[in-house]
mmCIF file of C-alpha atoms and ligand atoms in Angstrom:
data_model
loop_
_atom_site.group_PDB
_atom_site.id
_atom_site.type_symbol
_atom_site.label_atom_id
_atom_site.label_comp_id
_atom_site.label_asym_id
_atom_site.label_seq_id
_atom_site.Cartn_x
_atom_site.Cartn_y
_atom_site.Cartn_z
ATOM 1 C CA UNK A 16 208.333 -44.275 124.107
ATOM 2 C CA UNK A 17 207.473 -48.363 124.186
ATOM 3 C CA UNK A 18 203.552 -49.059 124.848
ATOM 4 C CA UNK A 19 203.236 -49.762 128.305
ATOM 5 C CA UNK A 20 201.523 -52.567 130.139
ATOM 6 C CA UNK A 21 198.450 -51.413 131.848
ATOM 7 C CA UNK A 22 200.616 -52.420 135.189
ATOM 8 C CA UNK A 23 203.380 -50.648 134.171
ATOM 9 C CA UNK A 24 200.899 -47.488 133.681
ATOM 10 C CA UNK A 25 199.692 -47.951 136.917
ATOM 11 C CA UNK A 26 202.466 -47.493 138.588
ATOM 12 C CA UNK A 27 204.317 -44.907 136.653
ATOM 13 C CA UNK A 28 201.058 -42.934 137.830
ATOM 14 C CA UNK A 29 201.875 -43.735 141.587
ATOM 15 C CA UNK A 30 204.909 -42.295 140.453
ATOM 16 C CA UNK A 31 203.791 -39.464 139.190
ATOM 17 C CA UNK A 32 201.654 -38.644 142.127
ATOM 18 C CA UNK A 33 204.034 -39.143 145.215
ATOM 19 C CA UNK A 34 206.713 -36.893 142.886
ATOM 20 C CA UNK A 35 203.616 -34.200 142.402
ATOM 21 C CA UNK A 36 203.108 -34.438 146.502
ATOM 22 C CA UNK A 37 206.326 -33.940 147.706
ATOM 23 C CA UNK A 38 206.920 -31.116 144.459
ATOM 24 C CA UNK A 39 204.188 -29.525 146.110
ATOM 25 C CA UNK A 40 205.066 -30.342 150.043
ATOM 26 C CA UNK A 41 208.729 -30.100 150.087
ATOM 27 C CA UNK A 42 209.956 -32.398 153.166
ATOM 28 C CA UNK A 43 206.818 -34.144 153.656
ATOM 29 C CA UNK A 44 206.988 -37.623 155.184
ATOM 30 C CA UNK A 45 205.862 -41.000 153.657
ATOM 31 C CA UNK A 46 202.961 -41.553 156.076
ATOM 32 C CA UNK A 47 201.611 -38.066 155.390
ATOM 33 C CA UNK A 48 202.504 -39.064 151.340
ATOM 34 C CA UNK A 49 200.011 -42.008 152.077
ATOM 35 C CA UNK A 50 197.398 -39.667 153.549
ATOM 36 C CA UNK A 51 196.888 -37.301 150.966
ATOM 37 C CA UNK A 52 197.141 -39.347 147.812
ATOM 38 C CA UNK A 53 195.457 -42.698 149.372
ATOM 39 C CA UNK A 54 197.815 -45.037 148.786
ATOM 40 C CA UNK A 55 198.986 -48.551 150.967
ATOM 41 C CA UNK A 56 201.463 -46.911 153.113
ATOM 42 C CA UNK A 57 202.972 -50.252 151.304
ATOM 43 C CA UNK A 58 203.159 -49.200 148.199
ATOM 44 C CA UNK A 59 204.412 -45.630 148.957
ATOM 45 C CA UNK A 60 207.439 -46.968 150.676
ATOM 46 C CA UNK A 61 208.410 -48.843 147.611
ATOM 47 C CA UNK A 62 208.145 -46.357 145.326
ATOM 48 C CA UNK A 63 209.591 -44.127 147.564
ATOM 49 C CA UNK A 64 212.669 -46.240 148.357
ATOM 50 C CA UNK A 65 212.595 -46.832 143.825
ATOM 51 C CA UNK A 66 212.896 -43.317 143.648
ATOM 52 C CA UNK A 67 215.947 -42.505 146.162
ATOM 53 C CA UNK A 68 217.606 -45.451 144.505
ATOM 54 C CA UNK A 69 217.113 -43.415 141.668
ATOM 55 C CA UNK A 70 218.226 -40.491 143.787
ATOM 56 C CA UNK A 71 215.126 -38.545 142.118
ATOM 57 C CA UNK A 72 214.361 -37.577 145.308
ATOM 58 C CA UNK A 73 216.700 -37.234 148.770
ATOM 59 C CA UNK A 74 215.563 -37.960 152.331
ATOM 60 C CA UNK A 75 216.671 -36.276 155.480
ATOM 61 C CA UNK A 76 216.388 -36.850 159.337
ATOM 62 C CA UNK A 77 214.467 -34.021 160.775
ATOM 63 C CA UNK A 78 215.271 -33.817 164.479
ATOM 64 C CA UNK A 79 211.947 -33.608 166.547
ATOM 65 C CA UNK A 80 210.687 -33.440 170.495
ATOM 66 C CA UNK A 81 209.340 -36.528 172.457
ATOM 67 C CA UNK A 82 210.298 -40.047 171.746
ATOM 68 C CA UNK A 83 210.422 -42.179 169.002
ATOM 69 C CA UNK A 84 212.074 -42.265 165.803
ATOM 70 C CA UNK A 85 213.035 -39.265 164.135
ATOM 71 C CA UNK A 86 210.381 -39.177 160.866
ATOM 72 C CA UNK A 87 212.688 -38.694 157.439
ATOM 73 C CA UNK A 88 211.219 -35.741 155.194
ATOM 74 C CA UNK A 89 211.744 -36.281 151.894
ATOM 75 C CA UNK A 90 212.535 -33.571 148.704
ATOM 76 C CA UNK A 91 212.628 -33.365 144.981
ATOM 77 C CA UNK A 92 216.718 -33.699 144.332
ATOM 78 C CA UNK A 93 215.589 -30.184 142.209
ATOM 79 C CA UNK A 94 219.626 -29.652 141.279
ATOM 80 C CA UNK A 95 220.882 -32.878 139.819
ATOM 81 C CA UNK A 96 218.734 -33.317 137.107
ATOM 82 C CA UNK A 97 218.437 -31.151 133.947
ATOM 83 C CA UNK A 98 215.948 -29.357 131.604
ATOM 84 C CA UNK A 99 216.873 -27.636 128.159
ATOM 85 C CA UNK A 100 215.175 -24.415 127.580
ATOM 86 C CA UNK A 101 214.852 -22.948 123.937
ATOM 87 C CA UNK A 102 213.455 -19.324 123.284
ATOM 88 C CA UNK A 103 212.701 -18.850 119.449
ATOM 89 C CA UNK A 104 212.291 -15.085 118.092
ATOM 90 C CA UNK A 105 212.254 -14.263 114.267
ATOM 91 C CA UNK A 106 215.575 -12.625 114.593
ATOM 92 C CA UNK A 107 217.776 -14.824 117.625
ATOM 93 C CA UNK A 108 217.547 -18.436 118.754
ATOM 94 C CA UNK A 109 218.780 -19.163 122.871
ATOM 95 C CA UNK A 110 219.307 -22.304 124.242
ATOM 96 C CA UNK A 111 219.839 -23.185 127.634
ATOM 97 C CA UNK A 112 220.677 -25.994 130.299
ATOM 98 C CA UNK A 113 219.218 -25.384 133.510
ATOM 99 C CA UNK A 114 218.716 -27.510 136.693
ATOM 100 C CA UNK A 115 215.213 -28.031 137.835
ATOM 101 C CA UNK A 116 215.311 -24.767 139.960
ATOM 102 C CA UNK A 117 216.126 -23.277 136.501
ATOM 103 C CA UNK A 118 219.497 -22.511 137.816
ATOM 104 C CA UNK A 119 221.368 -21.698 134.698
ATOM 105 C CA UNK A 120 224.471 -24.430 134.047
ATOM 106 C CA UNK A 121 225.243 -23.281 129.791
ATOM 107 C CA UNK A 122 223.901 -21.308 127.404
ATOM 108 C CA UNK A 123 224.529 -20.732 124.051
ATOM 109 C CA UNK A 124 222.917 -18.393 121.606
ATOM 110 C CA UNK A 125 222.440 -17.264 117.540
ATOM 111 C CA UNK A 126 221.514 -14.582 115.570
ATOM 112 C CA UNK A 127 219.239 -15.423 112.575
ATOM 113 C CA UNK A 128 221.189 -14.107 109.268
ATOM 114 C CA UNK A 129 219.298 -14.034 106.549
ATOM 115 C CA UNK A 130 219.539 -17.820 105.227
ATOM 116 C CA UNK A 131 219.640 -19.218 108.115
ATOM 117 C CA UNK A 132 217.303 -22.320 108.318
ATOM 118 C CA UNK A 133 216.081 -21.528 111.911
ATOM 119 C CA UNK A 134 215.238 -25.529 112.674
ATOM 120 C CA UNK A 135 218.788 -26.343 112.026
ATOM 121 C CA UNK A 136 220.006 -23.559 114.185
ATOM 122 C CA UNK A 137 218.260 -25.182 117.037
ATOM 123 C CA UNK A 138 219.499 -28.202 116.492
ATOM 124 C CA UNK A 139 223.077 -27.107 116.756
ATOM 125 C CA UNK A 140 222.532 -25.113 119.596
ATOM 126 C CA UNK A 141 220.762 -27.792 121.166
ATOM 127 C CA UNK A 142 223.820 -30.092 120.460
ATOM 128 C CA UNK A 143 226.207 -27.409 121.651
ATOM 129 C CA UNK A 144 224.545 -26.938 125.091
ATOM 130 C CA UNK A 145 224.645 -31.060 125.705
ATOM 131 C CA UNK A 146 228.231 -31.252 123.960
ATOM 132 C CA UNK A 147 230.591 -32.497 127.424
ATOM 133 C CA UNK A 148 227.791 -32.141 129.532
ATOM 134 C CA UNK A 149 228.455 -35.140 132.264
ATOM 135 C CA UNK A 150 224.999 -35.228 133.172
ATOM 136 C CA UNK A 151 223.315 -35.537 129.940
ATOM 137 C CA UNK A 152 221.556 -38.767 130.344
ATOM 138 C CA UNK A 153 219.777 -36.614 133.488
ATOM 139 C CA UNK A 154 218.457 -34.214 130.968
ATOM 140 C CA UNK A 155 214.252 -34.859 131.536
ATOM 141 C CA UNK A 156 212.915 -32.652 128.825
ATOM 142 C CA UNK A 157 212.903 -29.693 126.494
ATOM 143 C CA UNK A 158 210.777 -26.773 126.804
ATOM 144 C CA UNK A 159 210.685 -24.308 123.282
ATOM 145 C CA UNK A 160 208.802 -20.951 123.330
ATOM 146 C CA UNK A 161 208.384 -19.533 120.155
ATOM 147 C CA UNK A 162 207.280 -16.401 118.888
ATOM 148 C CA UNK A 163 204.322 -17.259 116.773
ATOM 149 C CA UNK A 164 200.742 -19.226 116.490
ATOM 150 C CA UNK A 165 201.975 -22.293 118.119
ATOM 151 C CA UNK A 166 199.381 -25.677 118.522
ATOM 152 C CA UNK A 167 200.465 -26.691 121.966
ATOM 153 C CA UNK A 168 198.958 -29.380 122.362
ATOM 154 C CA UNK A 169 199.820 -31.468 119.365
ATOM 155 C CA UNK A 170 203.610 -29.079 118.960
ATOM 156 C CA UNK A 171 203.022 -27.702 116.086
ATOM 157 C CA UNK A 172 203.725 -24.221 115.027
ATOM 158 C CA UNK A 173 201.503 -22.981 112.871
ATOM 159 C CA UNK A 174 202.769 -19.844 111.308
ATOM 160 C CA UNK A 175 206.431 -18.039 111.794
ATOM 161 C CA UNK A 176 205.803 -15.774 108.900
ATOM 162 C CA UNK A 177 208.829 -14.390 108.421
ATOM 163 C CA UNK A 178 210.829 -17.451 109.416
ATOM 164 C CA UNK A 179 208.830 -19.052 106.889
ATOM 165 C CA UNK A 180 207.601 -21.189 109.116
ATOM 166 C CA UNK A 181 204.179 -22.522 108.438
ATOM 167 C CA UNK A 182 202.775 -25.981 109.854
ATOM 168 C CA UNK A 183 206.151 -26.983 111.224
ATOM 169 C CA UNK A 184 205.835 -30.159 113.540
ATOM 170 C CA UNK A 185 208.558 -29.042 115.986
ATOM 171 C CA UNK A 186 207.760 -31.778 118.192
ATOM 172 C CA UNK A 187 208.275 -34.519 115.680
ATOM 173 C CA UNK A 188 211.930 -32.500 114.202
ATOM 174 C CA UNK A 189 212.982 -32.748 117.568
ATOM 175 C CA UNK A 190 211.648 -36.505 118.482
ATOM 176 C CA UNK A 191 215.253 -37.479 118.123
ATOM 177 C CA UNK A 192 216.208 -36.169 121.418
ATOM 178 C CA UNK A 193 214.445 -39.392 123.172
ATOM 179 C CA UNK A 194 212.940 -36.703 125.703
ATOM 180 C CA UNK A 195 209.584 -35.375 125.978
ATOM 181 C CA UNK A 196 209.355 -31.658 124.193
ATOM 182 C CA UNK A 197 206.706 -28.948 125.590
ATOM 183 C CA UNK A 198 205.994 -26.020 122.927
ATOM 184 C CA UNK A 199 204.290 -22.983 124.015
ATOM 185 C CA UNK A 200 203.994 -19.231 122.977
ATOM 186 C CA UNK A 201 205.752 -17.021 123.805
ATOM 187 C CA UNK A 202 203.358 -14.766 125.665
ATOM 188 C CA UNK A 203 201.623 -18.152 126.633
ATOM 189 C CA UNK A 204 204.914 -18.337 128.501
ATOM 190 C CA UNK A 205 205.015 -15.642 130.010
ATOM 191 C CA UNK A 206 201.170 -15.891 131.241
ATOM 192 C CA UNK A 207 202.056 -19.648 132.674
ATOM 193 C CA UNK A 208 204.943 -18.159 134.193
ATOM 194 C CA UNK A 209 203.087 -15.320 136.253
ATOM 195 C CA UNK A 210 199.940 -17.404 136.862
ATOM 196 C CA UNK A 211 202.241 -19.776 138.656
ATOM 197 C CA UNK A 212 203.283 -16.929 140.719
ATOM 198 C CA UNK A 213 200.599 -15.437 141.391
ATOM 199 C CA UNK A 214 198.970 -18.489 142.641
ATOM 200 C CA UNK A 215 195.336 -16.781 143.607
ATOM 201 C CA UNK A 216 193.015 -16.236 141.656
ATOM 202 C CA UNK A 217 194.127 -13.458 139.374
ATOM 203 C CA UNK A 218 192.483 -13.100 136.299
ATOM 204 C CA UNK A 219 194.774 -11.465 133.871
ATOM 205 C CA UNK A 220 195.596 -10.586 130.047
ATOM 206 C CA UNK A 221 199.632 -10.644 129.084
ATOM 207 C CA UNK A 222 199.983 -7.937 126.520
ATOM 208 C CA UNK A 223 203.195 -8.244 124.096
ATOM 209 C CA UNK A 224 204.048 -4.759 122.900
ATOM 210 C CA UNK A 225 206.739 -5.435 120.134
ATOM 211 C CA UNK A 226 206.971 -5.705 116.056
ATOM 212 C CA UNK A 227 203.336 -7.264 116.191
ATOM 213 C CA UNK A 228 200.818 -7.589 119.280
ATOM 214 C CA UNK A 229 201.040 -10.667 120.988
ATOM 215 C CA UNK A 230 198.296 -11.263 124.197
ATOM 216 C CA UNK A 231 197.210 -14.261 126.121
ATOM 217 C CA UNK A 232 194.763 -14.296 128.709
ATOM 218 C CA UNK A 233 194.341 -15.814 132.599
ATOM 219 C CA UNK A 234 191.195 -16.961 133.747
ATOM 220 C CA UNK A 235 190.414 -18.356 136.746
ATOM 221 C CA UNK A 236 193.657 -20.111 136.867
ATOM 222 C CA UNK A 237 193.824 -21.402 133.235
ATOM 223 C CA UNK A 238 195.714 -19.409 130.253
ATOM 224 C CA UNK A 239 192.871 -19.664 127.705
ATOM 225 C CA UNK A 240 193.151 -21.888 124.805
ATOM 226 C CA UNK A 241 191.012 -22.322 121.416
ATOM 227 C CA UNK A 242 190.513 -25.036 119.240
ATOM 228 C CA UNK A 243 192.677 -23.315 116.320
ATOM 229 C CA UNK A 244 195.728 -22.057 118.928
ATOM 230 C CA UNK A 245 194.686 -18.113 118.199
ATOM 231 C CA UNK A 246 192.764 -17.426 121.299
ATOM 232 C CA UNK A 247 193.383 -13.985 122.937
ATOM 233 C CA UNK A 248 194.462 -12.251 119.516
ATOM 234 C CA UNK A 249 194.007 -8.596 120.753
ATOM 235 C CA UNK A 250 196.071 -7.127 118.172
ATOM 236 C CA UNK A 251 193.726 -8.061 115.817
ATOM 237 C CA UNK A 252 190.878 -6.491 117.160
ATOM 238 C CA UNK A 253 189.370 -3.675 115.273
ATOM 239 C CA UNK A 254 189.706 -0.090 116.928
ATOM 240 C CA UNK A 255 189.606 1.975 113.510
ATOM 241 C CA UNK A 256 191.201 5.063 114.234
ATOM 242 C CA UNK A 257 189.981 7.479 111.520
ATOM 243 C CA UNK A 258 191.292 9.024 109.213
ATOM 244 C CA UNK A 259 194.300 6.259 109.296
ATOM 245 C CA UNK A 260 192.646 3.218 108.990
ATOM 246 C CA UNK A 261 195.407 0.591 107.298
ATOM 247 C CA UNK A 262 195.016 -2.667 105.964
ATOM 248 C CA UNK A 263 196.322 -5.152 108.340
ATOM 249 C CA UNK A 264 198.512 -8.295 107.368
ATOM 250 C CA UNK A 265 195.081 -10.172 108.341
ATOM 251 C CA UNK A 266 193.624 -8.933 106.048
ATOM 252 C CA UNK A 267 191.106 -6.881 107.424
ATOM 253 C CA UNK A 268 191.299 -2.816 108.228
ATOM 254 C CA UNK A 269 191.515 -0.623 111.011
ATOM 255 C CA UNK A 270 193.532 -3.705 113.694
ATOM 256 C CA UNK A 271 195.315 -2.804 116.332
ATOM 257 C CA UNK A 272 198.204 -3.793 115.797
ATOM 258 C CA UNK A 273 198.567 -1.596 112.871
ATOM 259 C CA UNK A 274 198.433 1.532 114.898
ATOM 260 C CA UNK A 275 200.009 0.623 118.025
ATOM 261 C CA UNK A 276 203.067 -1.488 117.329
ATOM 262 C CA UNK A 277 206.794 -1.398 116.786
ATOM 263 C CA UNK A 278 206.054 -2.299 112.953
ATOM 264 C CA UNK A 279 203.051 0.193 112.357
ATOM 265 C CA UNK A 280 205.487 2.704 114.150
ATOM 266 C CA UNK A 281 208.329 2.169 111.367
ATOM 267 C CA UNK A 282 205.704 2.322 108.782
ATOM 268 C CA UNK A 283 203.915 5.362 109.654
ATOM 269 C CA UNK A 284 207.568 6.772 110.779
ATOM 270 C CA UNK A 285 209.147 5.658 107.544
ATOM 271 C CA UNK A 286 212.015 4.748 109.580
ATOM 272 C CA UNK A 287 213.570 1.599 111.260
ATOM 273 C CA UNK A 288 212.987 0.513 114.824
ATOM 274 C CA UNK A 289 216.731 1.990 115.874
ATOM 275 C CA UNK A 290 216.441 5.041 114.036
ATOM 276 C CA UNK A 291 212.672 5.421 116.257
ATOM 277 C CA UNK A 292 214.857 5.425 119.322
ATOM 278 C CA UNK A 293 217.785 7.392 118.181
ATOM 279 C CA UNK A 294 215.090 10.133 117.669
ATOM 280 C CA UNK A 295 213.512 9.711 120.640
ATOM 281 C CA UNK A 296 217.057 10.051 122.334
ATOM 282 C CA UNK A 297 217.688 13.021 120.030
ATOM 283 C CA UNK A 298 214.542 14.585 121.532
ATOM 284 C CA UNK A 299 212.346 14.363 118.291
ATOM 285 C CA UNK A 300 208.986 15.667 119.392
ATOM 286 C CA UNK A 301 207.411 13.988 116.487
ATOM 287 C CA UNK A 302 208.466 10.462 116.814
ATOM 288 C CA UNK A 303 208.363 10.844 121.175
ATOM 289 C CA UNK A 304 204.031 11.961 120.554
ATOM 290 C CA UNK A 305 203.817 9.268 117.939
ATOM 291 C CA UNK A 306 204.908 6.659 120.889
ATOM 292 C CA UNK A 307 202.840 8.445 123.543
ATOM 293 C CA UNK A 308 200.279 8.275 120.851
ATOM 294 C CA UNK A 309 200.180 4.662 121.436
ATOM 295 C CA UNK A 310 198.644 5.040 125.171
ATOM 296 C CA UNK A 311 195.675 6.527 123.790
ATOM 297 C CA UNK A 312 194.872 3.840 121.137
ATOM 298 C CA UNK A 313 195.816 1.122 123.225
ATOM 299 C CA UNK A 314 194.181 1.809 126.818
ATOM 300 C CA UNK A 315 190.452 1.588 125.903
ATOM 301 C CA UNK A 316 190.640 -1.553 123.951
ATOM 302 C CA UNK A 317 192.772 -3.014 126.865
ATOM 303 C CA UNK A 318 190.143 -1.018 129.197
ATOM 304 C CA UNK A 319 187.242 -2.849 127.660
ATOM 305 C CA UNK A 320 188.814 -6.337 127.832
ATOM 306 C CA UNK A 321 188.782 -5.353 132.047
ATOM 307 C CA UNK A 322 185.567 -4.584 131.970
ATOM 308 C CA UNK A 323 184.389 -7.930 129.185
ATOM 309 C CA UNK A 324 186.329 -10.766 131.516
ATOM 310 C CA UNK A 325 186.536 -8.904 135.143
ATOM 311 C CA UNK A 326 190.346 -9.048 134.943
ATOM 312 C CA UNK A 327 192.553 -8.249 137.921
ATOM 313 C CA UNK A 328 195.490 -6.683 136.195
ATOM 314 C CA UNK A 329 197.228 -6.026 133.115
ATOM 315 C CA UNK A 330 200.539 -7.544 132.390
ATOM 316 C CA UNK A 331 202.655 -5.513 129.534
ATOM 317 C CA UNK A 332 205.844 -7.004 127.796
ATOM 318 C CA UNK A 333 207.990 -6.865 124.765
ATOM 319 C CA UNK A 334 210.627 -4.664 123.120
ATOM 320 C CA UNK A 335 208.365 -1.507 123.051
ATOM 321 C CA UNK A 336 207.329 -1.453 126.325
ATOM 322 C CA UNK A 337 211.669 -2.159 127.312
ATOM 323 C CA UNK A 338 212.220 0.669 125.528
ATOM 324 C CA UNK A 339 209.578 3.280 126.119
ATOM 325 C CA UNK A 340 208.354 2.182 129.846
ATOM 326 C CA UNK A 341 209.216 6.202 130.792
ATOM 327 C CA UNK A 342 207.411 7.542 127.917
ATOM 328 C CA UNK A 343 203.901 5.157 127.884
ATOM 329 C CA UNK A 344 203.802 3.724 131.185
ATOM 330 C CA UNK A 345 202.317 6.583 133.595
ATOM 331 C CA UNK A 346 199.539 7.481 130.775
ATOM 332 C CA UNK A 347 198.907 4.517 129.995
ATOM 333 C CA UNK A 348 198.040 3.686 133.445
ATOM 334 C CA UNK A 349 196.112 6.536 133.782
ATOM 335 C CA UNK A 350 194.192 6.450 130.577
ATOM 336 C CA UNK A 351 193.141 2.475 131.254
ATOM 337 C CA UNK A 352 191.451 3.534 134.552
ATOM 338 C CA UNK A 353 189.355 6.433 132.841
ATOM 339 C CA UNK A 354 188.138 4.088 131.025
ATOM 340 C CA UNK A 355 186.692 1.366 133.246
ATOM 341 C CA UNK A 356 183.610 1.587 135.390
ATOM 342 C CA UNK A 357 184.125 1.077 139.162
ATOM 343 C CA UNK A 358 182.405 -2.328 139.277
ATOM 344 C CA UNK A 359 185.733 -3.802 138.094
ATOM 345 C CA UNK A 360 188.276 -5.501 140.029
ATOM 346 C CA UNK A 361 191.035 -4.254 138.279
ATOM 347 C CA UNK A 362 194.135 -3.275 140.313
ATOM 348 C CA UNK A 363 196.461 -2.550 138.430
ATOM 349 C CA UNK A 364 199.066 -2.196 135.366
ATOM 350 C CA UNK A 365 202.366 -4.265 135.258
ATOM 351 C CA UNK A 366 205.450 -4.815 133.142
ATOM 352 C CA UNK A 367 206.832 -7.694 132.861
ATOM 353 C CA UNK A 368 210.748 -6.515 131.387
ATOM 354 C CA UNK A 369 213.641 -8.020 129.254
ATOM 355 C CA UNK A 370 212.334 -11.811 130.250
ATOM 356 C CA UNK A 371 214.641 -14.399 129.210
ATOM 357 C CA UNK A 372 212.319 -17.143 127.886
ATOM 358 C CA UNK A 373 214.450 -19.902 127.200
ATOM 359 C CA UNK A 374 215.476 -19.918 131.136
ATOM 360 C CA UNK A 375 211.757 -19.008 131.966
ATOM 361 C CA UNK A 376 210.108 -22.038 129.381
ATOM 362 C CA UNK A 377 212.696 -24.888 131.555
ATOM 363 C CA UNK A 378 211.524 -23.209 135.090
ATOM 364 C CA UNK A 379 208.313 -23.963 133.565
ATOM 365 C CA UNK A 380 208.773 -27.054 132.751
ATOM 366 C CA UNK A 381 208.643 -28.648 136.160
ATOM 367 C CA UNK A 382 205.487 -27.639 137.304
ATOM 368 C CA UNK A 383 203.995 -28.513 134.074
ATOM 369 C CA UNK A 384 205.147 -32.097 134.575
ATOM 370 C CA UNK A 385 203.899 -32.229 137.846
ATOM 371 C CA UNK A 386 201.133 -31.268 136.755
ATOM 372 C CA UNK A 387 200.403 -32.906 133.569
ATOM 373 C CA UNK A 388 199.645 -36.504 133.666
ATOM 374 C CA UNK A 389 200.224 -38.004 129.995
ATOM 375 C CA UNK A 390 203.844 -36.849 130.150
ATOM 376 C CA UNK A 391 206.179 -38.244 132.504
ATOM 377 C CA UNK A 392 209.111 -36.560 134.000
ATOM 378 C CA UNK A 393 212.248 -38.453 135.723
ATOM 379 C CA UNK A 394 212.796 -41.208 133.321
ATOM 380 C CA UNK A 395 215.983 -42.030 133.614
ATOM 381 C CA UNK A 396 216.184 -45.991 133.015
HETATM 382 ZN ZN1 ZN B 409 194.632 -7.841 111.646
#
C-alpha cells in the first residue's frame, strides 16, 4: 500500500468507522450514524453518499407512520464483494471464495503428496479459485488458518514441522495478491469463531483433539496471545502418567499430548490412525479402552484449567473427537465435573465437529476488519 497523507488517513478512518456502525447496526440511518460515532452530520453524508457510489453499502426507503420524509436505512452490500479463505493442514490444503456472509461461491482443494511444496500448492489453488471469477477486483482480503505455531500479528508461521515449515513469512509469499492477508491458528480460529458467537462473556478454552493437542483460550472476550505465539499450549503440560512416562517431541517427559492424542495412540497401538478405527469398528476391546483411556488422562488437566481461569465451558475439536464423540464424550463429561469444586462457573462440555476452516477463517474475516483499525477493508479504487 502507498504512504498515506495524514488527510487521507483521516478519512479512511471515518471510513472505517461509519462501515463498523452500520456492520454492527444493520439499517441504521445517517443521522443516528452521526450520533453514535460524533461526526458533522456533514461529513457522514459524504462519506456515506462515497460509499454507495462505491455500492459498498446499499440504502433503502423504510416506510414509517406520521409525516415527513421516509428516513433511508442503510446496509453493508455483504454479497457483492468477496473474501478468499485458505485452511492449511499437514496433509490437505482448501481454498475458498466466499461472499462476505461467507456464502460459499468456489472451492477448490489438494492433497499434500509427499513432495509437494505446500506454499506453491496455495498459490495454485489460490489462482484456481480467482481463475474467471468476474468479480475479482471485489476480492477484499485473504484469511489463512494453518495448523501450526503461527505469529499473527507479524504472519509468520513459525513451525509446520512436518511440512517443513519453519519461520515462513506467509504474509510476505503472498504480498503479491495486492490484498491485505490475516493468518491465524487453527484452533485460534476456531476460538475467534465461537467467541464471536457467543458474544457474552464466556470464558472458554478450545481443545484440538487430533495427531497433536492444539488449545487456545477465551478470556473475557479476548483469545489469549503471548509474546512468542505459543500461549495456551495444553498439550504440553506435564501430567506424567506412571509407569508410561514418554519423551515428548518438546523435549521434555511425561506431556500430554503424548498420552492422549491421535499420534501417542498409533505409537502406543503400534498401528496407524485407520487401522485404530477399523479396530474399534471390529469391536477390539483393547484399542476401544485405550481411547476411553483418554477421558481419564485428559479431564483433570482440562478440570484444573476450569478451576485456574474460572472458565465457562469447554470447547472440544479435531479428528479424534469426529471420530470417537460416542466413545469419550459422556465420560469425559462426567469425569471433568468430578473434578472441579463447585465455586466454578463451568457449564458445560462442547464439540465443535468436522469445521471447515477455510469457509470459517473468510466469515471471520469481516468482523476482524471491522474491528481492526490498521487494516482496511473495501478498497476497491
Ligand atoms: Zn511436550
Amino acid at each position: 500500500m502507498n504512504k498515506l497523507t495524514s488527510p487521507d488517513m483521516m478519512k479512511l478512518k471515518n471510513i472505517k468507522s461509519i462501515l463498523k456502525v452500520i456492520h454492527e447496526d444493520n439499517g441504521i440511518y445517517r443521522k443516528k450514524i452521526a450520533e453514535k460515532i460524533n461526526l458533522s452530520s456533514q461529513t457522514v453524508t459524504n462519506i456515506v453518499k462515497e460509499l454507495l457510489d462505491k455500492g459498498i453499502i446499499k440504502e433503502e426507503s423504510v416506510r414509517q407512520m406520521g409525516q415527513g420524509r421516509n428516513p433511508m436505512s442503510l446496509r453493508i452490500n455483504y454479497t457483492d464483494f468477496y473474501v478468499i479463505g485458505v485452511e492449511v493442514t499437514v496433509t490437505e490444503i482448501k481454498v475458498v471464495l466466499t461472499n462476505l456472509l461467507g456464502d460459499l461461491i468456489k472451492a477448490c482443494q489438494k492433497q499434500l503428496a509427499e513432495d509437494d511444496d505446500a506454499l506453491n500448492v496455495i498459490k495454485q489453488l489460490i489462482d484456481e479459485v480467482k481463475a474467471d471469477f468476474s468479480g475479482i477486483n471485489r476480492i477484499q482480503a485473504v484469511a489463512i488458518s494453518v495448523t501450526g505455531v503461527v505469529n499473527e500479528k507479524k504472519g509468520i508461521i513459525i513451525e509446520v514441522k512436518p511440512l517443513n515449515w519453519f519461520n515462513i513469512n506467509l504474509k510476505k509469499e503472498l504480498e503479491y495478491l495486492g490484498i491485505p492477508i490475516l493468518i491465524r491458528n487453527d484452533v485460534n480460529t476456531i476460538a475467534h469463531s465461537e467467541n464471536f458467537n457467543l458474544r457474552e462473556d464466556t470464558n472458554f478454552i478450545v481443545v484440538k483433539l487430533d495427531q497433536g493437542i492444539g488449545s487456545s483460550i477465551v478470556i473475557d472476550g479476548h483469545v489469549m496471545r503471548s509474546t512468542n505465539s505459543v500461549a495456551g499450549e495444553f498439550g504440553h503440560i506435564t501430567v506424567n502418567y506412571a509407569p508410561e512416562v514418554r519423551k515428548c517431541k518438546c523435549g521434555k517427559y511425561g506431556c500430554l499430548t503424548t498420552l492422549a492424542s491421535i499420534g501417542a495412540l498409533e505409537e502406543r497401538l503400534d498401528m496407524n490412525y485407520e487401522r485404530i478405527k477399523e479396530e474399534v469398528k471390529k469391536g477390539n476391546t483393547e484399542v476401544t479402552r485405550m481411547i476411553e483411556e483418554v477421558s481419564d488422562i485428559v479431564a483433570p488437566p482440562l478440570a484444573n484449567v476450569v478451576i485456574l481461569l474460572d472458565l465457562d465451558r469447554i470447547v472440544l475439536t479435531g479428528k479424534f473427537i469426529n471420530d470417537f464423540r460416542d466413545i469419550v464424550f459422556e465420560k469425559l463429561s462426567k469425569k471433568i465435573r468430578e473434578n472441579l469444586t463447585d465455586w466454578v462457573a463451568y457449564k458445560d462440555l462442547n464439540i465443535h465437529e468436522n469445521v471447515n476452516l477455510a469457509i470459517l477463517s473468510a466469515k471471520l474475516l469481516i468482523d476482524h476488519y471491522f474491528e481492526n483499525e490498521e487494516d482496511l477493508l473495501f478498497q476497491i479504487d
